[in-house]
Amino acid sequence: MIVVSGSQSQNLAFKVSKLLNTKLARVEFKRFPDNEIYVRIVDEIKEHQEAVIINTQKNQNDAIVETILLCDALRDEGVEKIKLVIPYLAYARQDKKFNPGEAISIRALAKIYSNIVDELITINPHETHIEKFFTIPFKYGDAVPKLAEYVKDKLEDPIVLAPDKGALEFAKTASEILNAEYDYLEKTRLSPTEIQIAPKNLDVKERDVVIVDDIISTGGTMATAIKLLKEQGAKKIIASCVHPLLIGDALNKLYCSGVEEVVGTDTYLSEVSKVSVAEIIANLIH
């Protein structure tokens, strides 16, 4: 087996190769003057070898093209089996038609991936039912326990909160590791211009809080929730997520809302990617 890194996941690929005790291939990436992507696997590939491509999709469209080119190059060199690891699976949130005429983006990409690789591995896909779009084995790992371990010594007698009812399973998973109570935030409209966000059942007054979600994107909803929780008497608040997209001024919004710390994983590289999913990926590859 060899591990092949995409240009956006070089450190993660190195960590996984060390855990698997296998070779990390030397890969060259560059762009032509017209901005087209060029890849070349520099190391010699043995015929019938198995390859694992690890490609985080931060710059999504580039990463998708790069993956297609890497797969083609590996097949041409005689690789028999390819496992594709995409820790943050781009386009997974367009998993159905929300309006007439829309593309179901992840279904379209699933067709491509199913034709060029033998297995796909990801971390905390936004919806697990997208598995049905793939005609190859589709595996996913859960990074929430790793996030819970990270915050374990940073909070005293915490409450674990999901930002909404749909994310309650994340809070439950984290609560088991933290031996803590868990709940979800419920939004109540008090007037056309005023909303209240508070835990459904628990009181945060004089309590430490960790909020757990799969993605923080623009940070607006999370920042509003943190501000209101502080007004309700919460002490220390940590915002955690698996995929820290943190678009634009999202991180600034969160810090200005009164959060103590923001933490994410390296599925999507950002300045808060403090938890690695390398071990989860290595276990899934076996």
Backbone as numpy.savetxt, mean C-alpha at the origin, in Angstrom:
# Nx Ny Nz CAx CAy CAz Cx Cy Cz
16.06 -18.96 -8.35 15.22 -17.76 -8.35 16.09 -16.52 -8.35
15.68 -15.50 -9.09 16.33 -14.19 -9.02 15.26 -13.15 -8.73
15.68 -12.07 -8.07 14.80 -10.95 -7.80 15.18 -9.82 -8.75
14.18 -9.29 -9.44 14.39 -8.22 -10.41 13.64 -6.99 -9.91
14.36 -5.89 -9.79 13.75 -4.68 -9.23 13.29 -3.75 -10.33
12.12 -3.15 -10.13 11.73 -2.01 -10.94 12.48 -0.79 -10.45
12.45 0.27 -11.23 13.24 1.46 -10.88 12.74 2.15 -9.61
11.47 1.92 -9.25 10.89 2.60 -8.10 10.92 1.76 -6.81
11.53 0.59 -6.86 11.47 -0.30 -5.69 12.81 -0.97 -5.42
13.89 -0.25 -5.68 15.21 -0.87 -5.60 15.60 -1.28 -4.17
15.29 -0.44 -3.20 15.62 -0.78 -1.81 14.78 -1.95 -1.30
13.47 -1.92 -1.61 12.58 -3.00 -1.18 12.98 -4.32 -1.82
13.33 -4.30 -3.10 13.76 -5.51 -3.79 15.03 -6.08 -3.15
15.94 -5.19 -2.76 17.17 -5.64 -2.09 16.86 -6.33 -0.77
15.95 -5.73 0.02 15.58 -6.33 1.31 14.96 -7.71 1.11
14.09 -7.83 0.11 13.42 -9.12 -0.15 14.44 -10.16 -0.60
15.37 -9.77 -1.45 16.39 -10.73 -1.93 17.25 -11.22 -0.77
17.54 -10.34 0.19 18.32 -10.76 1.37 17.53 -11.76 2.21
16.25 -11.48 2.41 15.41 -12.38 3.20 15.25 -13.74 2.53
15.20 -13.74 1.20 15.07 -14.99 0.44 16.41 -15.67 0.20
17.49 -14.95 0.54 18.84 -15.46 0.29 19.03 -15.84 -1.18
18.61 -14.90 -2.04 18.71 -15.16 -3.47 19.31 -13.95 -4.18
19.64 -14.10 -5.42 20.35 -13.07 -6.18 19.44 -11.92 -6.58
19.95 -10.71 -6.43 19.29 -9.52 -6.94 19.92 -9.19 -8.29
19.12 -9.19 -9.34 19.64 -8.97 -10.69 20.04 -7.51 -10.89
21.07 -7.31 -11.67 21.47 -5.96 -12.07 20.60 -5.54 -13.26
19.87 -4.44 -13.09 18.96 -3.96 -14.14 19.30 -2.50 -14.45
19.32 -2.19 -15.73 19.60 -0.82 -16.17 18.30 -0.16 -16.63
18.09 1.06 -16.16 16.91 1.84 -16.55 17.37 3.17 -17.13
16.74 3.59 -18.20 16.99 4.94 -18.72 15.82 5.36 -19.61
15.90 6.58 -20.11 14.86 7.09 -21.01 15.51 7.56 -22.31
14.79 7.32 -23.38 15.21 7.85 -24.66 14.85 9.34 -24.71
15.42 10.10 -25.65 15.13 11.54 -25.73 13.64 11.86 -25.85
12.85 10.96 -26.44 11.41 11.20 -26.56 10.62 10.73 -25.35
11.35 10.40 -24.26 10.78 10.01 -22.96 10.31 8.56 -22.90
10.54 7.79 -23.95 10.21 6.36 -23.88 11.15 5.65 -22.90
10.62 4.61 -22.27 11.35 3.88 -21.23 12.20 2.78 -21.84
13.40 2.63 -21.29 14.33 1.58 -21.72 14.70 0.74 -20.50
14.64 -0.58 -20.61 15.13 -1.46 -19.54 16.07 -2.51 -20.15
17.03 -2.91 -19.37 17.92 -3.99 -19.79 18.36 -4.78 -18.56
18.17 -6.09 -18.61 18.65 -6.95 -17.53 20.09 -7.29 -17.86
20.99 -6.74 -17.06 22.42 -6.83 -17.36 22.97 -8.22 -17.03
22.53 -8.79 -15.91 23.04 -10.10 -15.50 22.56 -11.20 -16.44
23.38 -12.22 -16.56 22.99 -13.36 -17.39 21.87 -14.15 -16.70
20.88 -14.51 -17.48 19.74 -15.26 -16.96 19.87 -16.72 -17.38
19.71 -17.61 -16.40 19.75 -19.04 -16.73 18.40 -19.48 -17.27
18.42 -20.32 -18.27 17.19 -20.82 -18.87 16.38 -21.59 -17.82
15.08 -21.46 -17.88 14.14 -22.11 -16.97 14.19 -21.55 -15.54
14.88 -20.42 -15.36 14.95 -19.81 -14.03 13.60 -19.17 -13.67
13.38 -19.01 -12.37 12.19 -18.32 -11.89 12.58 -16.90 -11.50
11.77 -15.92 -11.89 12.07 -14.53 -11.56 10.94 -13.91 -10.76
11.32 -13.04 -9.84 10.36 -12.25 -9.07 10.61 -10.78 -9.38
9.63 -10.13 -9.99 9.74 -8.70 -10.28 9.04 -7.94 -9.16
9.74 -6.97 -8.57 9.15 -6.14 -7.53 9.11 -4.71 -8.04
7.92 -4.16 -8.22 7.79 -2.84 -8.81 6.70 -2.03 -8.13
7.10 -1.15 -7.24 6.16 -0.25 -6.58 5.64 0.76 -7.59
4.34 1.05 -7.55 3.74 1.91 -8.56 3.47 3.31 -8.01
4.56 4.04 -7.77 4.39 5.42 -7.34 4.08 6.29 -8.56
4.94 6.23 -9.57 4.62 6.85 -10.85 3.95 5.75 -11.68
2.64 5.62 -11.52 1.91 4.43 -11.94 2.11 4.06 -13.41
1.91 5.02 -14.29 1.94 4.69 -15.71 3.33 4.24 -16.16
4.36 4.90 -15.66 5.73 4.49 -15.97 6.00 3.08 -15.45
5.55 2.81 -14.23 5.81 1.51 -13.62 5.13 0.39 -14.40
3.93 0.65 -14.91 3.20 -0.37 -15.68 3.95 -0.69 -16.97
4.37 0.33 -17.69 5.13 0.10 -18.94 6.44 -0.61 -18.63
7.11 -0.16 -17.59 8.38 -0.77 -17.19 8.21 -2.26 -16.88
7.13 -2.59 -16.19 6.85 -3.99 -15.85 6.64 -4.83 -17.10
5.88 -4.31 -18.04 5.64 -5.04 -19.30 6.96 -5.30 -20.02
7.83 -4.30 -20.07 9.13 -4.46 -20.75 10.03 -5.45 -20.02
10.03 -5.41 -18.68 10.84 -6.35 -17.90 10.37 -7.79 -18.13
9.06 -7.98 -18.14 8.52 -9.33 -18.37 8.91 -9.85 -19.75
8.81 -8.99 -20.74 9.17 -9.40 -22.10 10.64 -9.77 -22.20
11.50 -8.96 -21.56 12.94 -9.24 -21.58 13.26 -10.55 -20.87
12.61 -10.81 -19.74 12.85 -12.05 -18.99 12.40 -13.27 -19.78
11.24 -13.21 -20.40 10.76 -14.34 -21.21 11.72 -14.60 -22.37
12.21 -13.52 -22.95 13.12 -13.65 -24.10 14.45 -14.31 -23.70
14.81 -14.13 -22.42 16.05 -14.75 -21.93 15.82 -16.17 -21.42
14.57 -16.67 -21.50 14.31 -18.05 -21.14 13.73 -18.29 -19.77
13.31 -17.22 -19.07 12.70 -17.40 -17.75 11.37 -18.11 -17.91
11.18 -19.15 -17.11 10.00 -20.00 -17.26 8.82 -19.50 -16.44
9.10 -18.97 -15.25 8.02 -18.54 -14.35 8.34 -17.16 -13.79
7.34 -16.27 -13.85 7.51 -14.92 -13.32 6.44 -14.65 -12.27
6.90 -14.24 -11.09 5.99 -13.75 -10.05 6.15 -12.24 -10.00
5.05 -11.54 -10.10 5.07 -10.09 -10.09 4.56 -9.57 -8.76
5.39 -8.78 -8.09 5.02 -8.18 -6.80 4.78 -6.69 -7.02
3.55 -6.25 -6.81 3.21 -4.83 -6.90 2.64 -4.43 -5.54
3.50 -3.95 -4.64 3.03 -3.67 -3.27 1.85 -2.70 -3.21
1.93 -1.63 -4.00 0.77 -0.74 -4.13 0.22 -0.93 -5.55
-0.95 -1.53 -5.64 -1.52 -1.89 -6.94 -2.32 -0.71 -7.49
-1.72 0.00 -8.43 -2.37 1.17 -9.02 -3.60 0.77 -9.81
-4.53 1.69 -9.90 -5.80 1.56 -10.61 -6.79 0.59 -9.93
-6.43 0.07 -8.76 -7.30 -0.91 -8.10 -8.58 -0.28 -7.56
-8.60 1.04 -7.41 -9.80 1.68 -6.87 -10.89 1.87 -7.92
-10.53 1.78 -9.19 -11.55 1.82 -10.25 -11.93 0.37 -10.54
-12.69 -0.23 -9.61 -12.99 -1.67 -9.65 -14.41 -1.96 -10.15
-15.13 -0.89 -10.51 -16.48 -1.04 -11.07 -16.82 0.25 -11.79
-17.93 0.23 -12.53 -18.38 1.44 -13.20 -19.14 2.32 -12.21
-18.63 3.51 -12.01 -19.32 4.46 -11.17 -20.24 5.35 -12.02
-19.89 5.50 -13.31 -20.69 6.25 -14.27 -20.69 5.50 -15.60
-21.73 5.64 -16.39 -21.78 4.96 -17.69 -20.59 5.32 -18.57
-20.08 4.32 -19.26 -18.99 4.56 -20.20 -17.60 4.51 -19.62
-17.48 4.32 -18.32 -16.16 4.28 -17.69 -15.47 2.95 -17.93
-14.16 3.00 -17.99 -13.37 1.76 -18.00 -13.26 1.23 -16.59
-13.36 -0.08 -16.44 -13.05 -0.71 -15.16 -11.54 -0.96 -15.20
-10.81 0.01 -14.71 -9.36 0.08 -14.95 -8.61 -1.15 -14.47
-8.91 -1.62 -13.26 -8.16 -2.77 -12.74 -8.48 -4.03 -13.53
-9.68 -4.14 -14.07 -10.02 -5.29 -14.91 -9.17 -5.29 -16.17
-9.01 -4.11 -16.78 -8.19 -3.99 -17.99 -6.74 -4.37 -17.70
-6.21 -3.89 -16.58 -4.82 -4.21 -16.23 -4.67 -5.67 -15.84
-5.69 -6.22 -15.19 -5.64 -7.64 -14.80 -5.47 -8.54 -16.02
-6.11 -8.16 -17.13 -5.97 -8.94 -18.36 -4.53 -8.91 -18.86
-3.91 -7.74 -18.77 -2.51 -7.62 -19.21 -1.59 -8.43 -18.31
-1.73 -8.22 -16.99 -0.86 -8.94 -16.05 -1.05 -10.46 -16.17
-2.28 -10.90 -16.36 -2.55 -12.34 -16.45 -1.92 -12.97 -17.68
-1.63 -12.15 -18.69 -1.01 -12.65 -19.91 0.51 -12.63 -19.88
1.10 -11.86 -18.95 2.56 -11.72 -19.00 3.27 -12.31 -17.78
2.53 -12.60 -16.70 3.17 -13.21 -15.53 2.36 -14.43 -15.08
2.94 -15.18 -14.15 2.30 -16.42 -13.69 1.60 -16.26 -12.34
1.92 -15.18 -11.64 1.33 -14.95 -10.32 1.49 -13.49 -9.97
0.49 -12.91 -9.28 0.61 -11.52 -8.84 0.44 -11.45 -7.33
1.31 -10.67 -6.70 1.31 -10.49 -5.24 1.22 -9.01 -4.94
0.35 -8.64 -4.03 0.23 -7.25 -3.63 0.01 -7.16 -2.12
-0.08 -5.93 -1.61 -0.30 -5.69 -0.18 -1.56 -4.85 -0.02
-2.48 -5.34 0.81 -3.72 -4.62 1.13 -4.34 -3.92 -0.08
-4.83 -4.72 -1.04 -5.56 -4.08 -2.15 -6.80 -3.39 -1.61
-7.20 -2.32 -2.27 -8.33 -1.52 -1.76 -9.59 -2.36 -1.62
-9.82 -3.26 -2.58 -10.95 -4.19 -2.51 -10.43 -5.58 -2.91
-10.69 -6.59 -2.10 -10.16 -7.93 -2.39 -10.92 -8.63 -3.52
-12.13 -8.15 -3.82 -12.90 -8.83 -4.87 -12.30 -8.66 -6.26
-11.31 -7.77 -6.41 -10.67 -7.61 -7.72 -9.93 -8.87 -8.15
-9.74 -9.78 -7.20 -9.12 -11.08 -7.50 -9.83 -11.77 -8.68
-11.13 -11.56 -8.79 -11.92 -12.26 -9.84 -11.54 -11.81 -11.25
-10.86 -10.66 -11.37 -10.47 -10.17 -12.69 -9.22 -10.87 -13.23
-8.51 -11.57 -12.36 -7.26 -12.21 -12.75 -7.49 -13.68 -13.09
-6.76 -14.16 -14.08 -6.83 -15.59 -14.43 -5.57 -16.31 -13.97
-4.77 -15.65 -13.15 -3.58 -16.23 -12.54 -3.76 -16.16 -11.02
-2.96 -16.91 -10.25 -3.05 -16.78 -8.79 -2.81 -15.34 -8.34
-3.67 -14.86 -7.45 -3.62 -13.49 -6.94 -3.49 -13.57 -5.43
-2.35 -13.14 -4.89 -2.11 -13.21 -3.45 -1.96 -11.80 -2.88
-2.40 -11.63 -1.64 -2.20 -10.33 -1.01 -1.87 -10.52 0.47
-1.02 -9.64 0.95 -0.63 -9.67 2.36 -1.23 -8.49 3.10
-1.17 -8.55 4.42 -1.74 -7.53 5.29 -0.61 -6.87 6.09
-0.42 -5.56 5.88 0.64 -4.84 6.58 0.18 -4.18 7.87
-1.11 -4.28 8.19 -1.63 -3.64 9.40 -0.94 -4.15 10.67
-0.70 -5.48 10.81 0.02 -5.93 12.01 1.39 -5.27 12.16
2.09 -5.04 11.06 3.39 -4.36 11.13 3.24 -2.92 11.62
2.20 -2.25 11.16 1.95 -0.88 11.63 1.63 -0.87 13.12
0.85 -1.86 13.56 0.50 -1.94 14.99 1.74 -2.18 15.84
2.62 -3.04 15.38 3.86 -3.30 16.11 4.70 -2.03 16.23
4.69 -1.24 15.16 5.49 0.00 15.16 5.01 0.98 16.23
3.69 1.11 16.40 3.16 2.10 17.34 3.03 1.56 18.77
3.29 0.29 18.94 3.02 -0.40 20.22 3.63 0.31 21.43
4.87 0.76 21.30 5.55 1.38 22.45 5.44 2.90 22.44
4.65 3.45 21.53 4.54 4.90 21.42 3.28 5.45 22.08
2.36 4.56 22.45 1.07 4.99 22.99 0.77 4.29 24.30
0.04 4.97 25.17 -0.37 4.38 26.45 -1.86 4.07 26.41
-2.21 2.81 26.67 -3.61 2.39 26.73 -4.44 3.01 25.59
-4.05 2.73 24.34 -4.69 3.45 23.23 -6.05 2.89 22.83
-6.79 3.71 22.11 -7.97 3.28 21.37 -7.56 3.20 19.91
-7.98 2.14 19.23 -7.70 2.01 17.80 -8.97 2.39 17.04
-8.83 3.32 16.10 -9.98 3.80 15.35 -9.81 3.59 13.85
-10.88 3.15 13.21 -10.95 3.15 11.75 -11.59 4.45 11.32
-11.19 5.02 10.17 -11.76 6.30 9.75 -13.22 6.19 9.32
-13.68 4.97 9.03 -15.09 4.73 8.69 -15.39 3.25 8.94
-16.65 2.90 8.80 -17.07 1.53 9.09 -16.41 0.53 8.14
-16.16 0.96 6.90 -15.55 0.06 5.91 -14.15 -0.37 6.27
-13.46 0.41 7.09 -12.08 0.08 7.49 -12.02 -0.55 8.88
-13.16 -0.95 9.41 -13.21 -1.47 10.78 -12.34 -2.71 10.97
-12.21 -3.52 9.92 -11.40 -4.73 10.03 -9.93 -4.39 10.31
-9.45 -3.28 9.73 -8.07 -2.85 10.00 -7.90 -2.51 11.49
-8.89 -1.78 12.04 -8.82 -1.42 13.46 -8.86 -2.65 14.34
-9.69 -3.61 13.98 -9.80 -4.84 14.76 -8.47 -5.60 14.77
-7.84 -5.72 13.59 -6.55 -6.41 13.48 -5.50 -5.74 14.35
-5.41 -4.40 14.26 -4.43 -3.67 15.06 -4.72 -3.78 16.55
-6.00 -3.77 16.91 -6.38 -3.82 18.33 -5.95 -5.12 18.99
-5.96 -6.20 18.22 -5.55 -7.50 18.78 -4.08 -7.51 19.14
-3.27 -6.81 18.34 -1.83 -6.74 18.63 -1.55 -5.77 19.78
-2.34 -4.70 19.82 -2.14 -3.68 20.85 -2.90 -3.98 22.14
-3.72 -5.04 22.11 -4.57 -5.39 23.25 -5.39 -4.17 23.68
-6.09 -3.60 22.69 -6.79 -2.34 22.91 -8.23 -2.42 22.42
-9.03 -1.46 22.85 -10.39 -1.33 22.33 -10.33 -0.75 20.92
-11.35 -1.04 20.13 -11.38 -0.47 18.78 -12.79 0.00 18.44
-12.84 0.91 17.49 -14.12 1.51 17.09 -13.91 2.14 15.71
-14.97 2.70 15.16 -14.83 3.44 13.90 -15.42 4.83 14.07
-14.97 5.75 13.23 -15.45 7.12 13.29 -16.74 7.24 12.48
-17.73 7.86 13.10 -19.02 8.05 12.45 -19.23 9.54 12.19
-19.65 9.83 10.96 -19.89 11.22 10.57 -21.39 11.52 10.74
-21.69 12.57 11.48 -23.07 13.00 11.66 -23.21 14.44 11.18
-24.17 14.67 10.28 -24.40 16.03 9.79 -25.34 16.76 10.76
-24.82 17.83 11.37 -25.60 18.59 12.34 -26.42 19.69 11.66
-25.90 20.19 10.54 -26.58 21.22 9.77 -26.01 21.19 8.36
-26.54 21.98 7.42 -25.99 21.97 6.06 -24.51 22.34 6.01
-24.01 23.04 7.01 -22.61 23.48 6.99 -21.75 22.87 8.10
-22.35 22.06 8.95 -21.61 21.54 10.12 -21.75 20.03 10.24
-20.60 19.36 10.41 -20.61 17.92 10.64 -19.88 17.59 11.93
-20.23 16.47 12.48 -19.54 15.97 13.68 -18.94 14.63 13.34
-17.67 14.45 13.70 -17.00 13.16 13.52 -16.54 12.68 14.88
-17.01 11.52 15.29 -16.66 10.99 16.61 -16.74 9.46 16.57
-16.04 8.79 17.48 -16.18 7.33 17.54 -17.63 6.92 17.78
-18.02 5.84 17.17 -19.40 5.36 17.28 -19.77 5.05 18.73
-18.86 4.36 19.45 -19.20 3.89 20.79 -18.25 4.34 21.90
-17.01 4.64 21.58 -16.00 4.90 22.61 -15.76 6.39 22.82
-15.27 6.72 24.02 -14.94 8.11 24.37 -13.42 8.26 24.31
-12.93 9.26 23.57 -11.49 9.44 23.41 -10.89 10.37 24.46
-11.71 10.94 25.31 -11.20 11.92 26.28 -10.10 11.32 27.15
-8.97 12.02 27.18 -7.79 11.61 27.96 -7.23 10.25 27.52
-7.46 9.89 26.26 -6.94 8.62 25.74 -6.01 8.86 24.55
-5.00 8.02 24.41 -4.18 8.01 23.20 -4.95 7.28 22.09
-4.73 7.70 20.86 -5.49 7.15 19.73 -4.54 6.81 18.58
-4.79 5.68 17.93 -4.14 5.39 16.65 -5.25 5.15 15.62
-5.18 5.88 14.53 -6.13 5.71 13.43 -5.45 4.85 12.37
-6.15 3.82 11.88 -5.56 2.88 10.93 -6.41 2.85 9.66
-5.74 3.01 8.50 -6.44 2.93 7.22 -5.52 2.29 6.18
-6.09 1.93 5.03 -5.24 1.36 3.99 -4.51 2.44 3.21
-5.18 3.56 2.92 -4.58 4.63 2.11 -4.85 5.98 2.75
-3.82 6.83 2.79 -4.05 8.26 3.03 -3.66 8.96 1.73
-4.63 9.61 1.11 -4.40 10.24 -0.19 -4.24 11.75 -0.02
-5.32 12.49 -0.04 -5.21 13.95 0.12 -5.12 14.36 1.59
-5.52 13.46 2.49 -5.41 13.73 3.93 -6.50 14.59 4.51
-7.43 15.07 3.70 -8.45 16.00 4.19 -9.37 15.41 5.24
-9.93 14.24 4.96 -10.85 13.60 5.91 -10.12 13.23 7.20
-8.92 12.69 7.07 -8.13 12.30 8.24 -7.78 13.51 9.09
-7.39 14.61 8.45 -7.03 15.83 9.19 -8.23 16.38 9.95
-9.40 16.38 9.32 -10.62 16.85 10.00 -10.93 15.98 11.20
-10.81 14.66 11.03 -11.08 13.73 12.13 -10.12 13.97 13.30
-8.85 14.16 13.00 -7.85 14.38 14.05 -8.15 15.66 14.82
-8.47 16.72 14.09 -8.79 18.00 14.73 -9.98 17.85 15.68
-11.01 17.17 15.23 -12.21 16.99 16.06 -11.95 16.07 17.26
-11.11 15.05 17.06 -10.76 14.15 18.17 -9.98 14.91 19.24
-9.10 15.81 18.80 -8.35 16.63 19.76 -9.32 17.52 20.55
-10.32 18.07 19.86 -11.32 18.91 20.53 -12.14 18.10 21.53
-12.26 16.78 21.26 -13.01 15.90 22.16 -12.14 15.38 23.32
-10.89 15.85 23.39 -10.05 15.52 24.54 -9.03 14.43 24.33
-8.87 13.94 23.09 -7.85 12.92 22.84 -6.47 13.48 23.14
-5.60 12.64 23.66 -4.23 13.09 23.98 -3.35 12.95 22.74
-2.55 11.90 22.70 -1.64 11.68 21.57 -2.37 10.93 20.45
-2.26 11.40 19.21 -2.89 10.73 18.07 -1.83 10.39 17.03
-1.81 9.14 16.61 -0.94 8.70 15.51 -1.84 8.27 14.36
-1.54 8.78 13.17 -2.26 8.38 11.96 -1.39 7.38 11.20
-1.95 6.20 10.93 -1.16 5.18 10.24 -1.91 4.66 9.02
-1.15 4.26 8.02 -1.76 3.70 6.81 -0.76 2.78 6.13
-1.28 1.89 5.31 -0.42 0.98 4.56 0.24 1.73 3.40
-0.58 2.44 2.61 -0.08 3.11 1.41 -0.10 4.63 1.62
1.03 5.25 1.94 1.05 6.69 2.21 1.21 7.51 0.92
0.11 7.69 0.17 0.18 8.45 -1.07 0.50 9.91 -0.79
-0.20 10.50 0.19 0.10 11.85 0.70 0.30 12.85 -0.43
-0.76 13.04 -1.20 -0.72 13.89 -2.38 -0.71 15.36 -1.98
0.12 16.14 -2.66 0.19 17.59 -2.43 0.56 17.92 -1.00
-0.28 18.72 -0.34 0.01 19.19 1.02 -0.63 18.32 2.09
-0.90 17.05 1.76 -1.60 16.16 2.69 -0.88 16.06 4.04
0.43 15.90 4.00 1.18 15.72 5.25 1.13 17.00 6.09
1.21 18.14 5.45 1.12 19.41 6.16 -0.25 19.56 6.82
-1.30 19.16 6.12 -2.67 19.19 6.69 -2.73 18.37 7.98
-2.14 17.18 7.92 -2.20 16.27 9.07 -1.43 16.83 10.26
-0.24 17.35 10.02 0.54 17.91 11.12 -0.15 19.14 11.72
-0.76 19.95 10.88 -1.45 21.15 11.38 -2.74 20.80 12.12
-3.26 19.61 11.92 -4.48 19.19 12.61 -4.21 18.75 14.04
-2.93 18.53 14.37 -2.58 18.15 15.74 -2.11 16.72 15.90
-1.85 16.02 14.79 -1.38 14.64 14.88 0.04 14.60 15.47
0.31 13.57 16.24 1.64 13.40 16.84 2.62 12.85 15.82
2.16 11.87 15.04 3.03 11.22 14.06 2.17 10.61 12.95
2.73 10.58 11.75 2.12 9.90 10.61 3.07 8.79 10.19
2.54 7.59 10.03 3.41 6.47 9.67 2.77 5.64 8.57
3.59 5.24 7.61 3.14 4.36 6.53 4.18 3.31 6.25
3.95 2.51 5.23 4.90 1.46 4.85 5.63 1.85 3.57
6.54 0.98 3.16 7.30 1.25 1.93 6.67 0.62 0.69
5.35 0.34 0.75 4.65 -0.06 -0.48 4.64 1.11 -1.47
4.67 2.31 -0.90 4.62 3.54 -1.69 5.55 4.51 -0.98
6.71 4.77 -1.57 7.74 5.51 -0.85 7.34 6.95 -0.58
7.45 7.33 0.68 7.21 8.71 1.09 8.10 8.97 2.30
8.06 10.20 2.78 8.92 10.50 3.93 8.41 9.90 5.23
7.22 9.29 5.21 6.72 8.62 6.42 6.73 7.09 6.27
7.42 6.58 5.26 7.49 5.12 5.04 8.48 4.51 6.03
8.01 4.30 7.26 8.88 3.86 8.36 8.77 2.36 8.63
7.83 1.69 7.98 7.59 0.26 8.20 7.79 -0.47 6.87
8.60 -1.51 6.88 8.87 -2.24 5.63 7.96 -3.47 5.50
7.53 -3.71 4.26 6.71 -4.89 3.97 7.55 -6.02 3.38
8.88 -5.88 3.43 9.78 -6.87 2.81 9.53 -8.28 3.33
9.36 -8.42 4.64 9.15 -9.75 5.24 7.82 -10.36 4.78
6.79 -9.53 4.68 5.48 -10.01 4.21 5.61 -10.54 2.79
6.30 -9.77 1.95 6.48 -10.18 0.54 7.28 -11.46 0.45
8.36 -11.54 1.20 9.20 -12.75 1.17 8.39 -13.98 1.54
7.52 -13.86 2.53 6.69 -15.00 2.95 5.67 -15.37 1.88
5.15 -14.39 1.16 4.17 -14.65 0.11 4.79 -15.29 -1.12
6.04 -14.99 -1.37 6.74 -15.52 -2.55 6.96 -17.02 -2.42
7.20 -17.50 -1.22 7.47 -18.94 -1.02 6.30 -19.80 -1.44
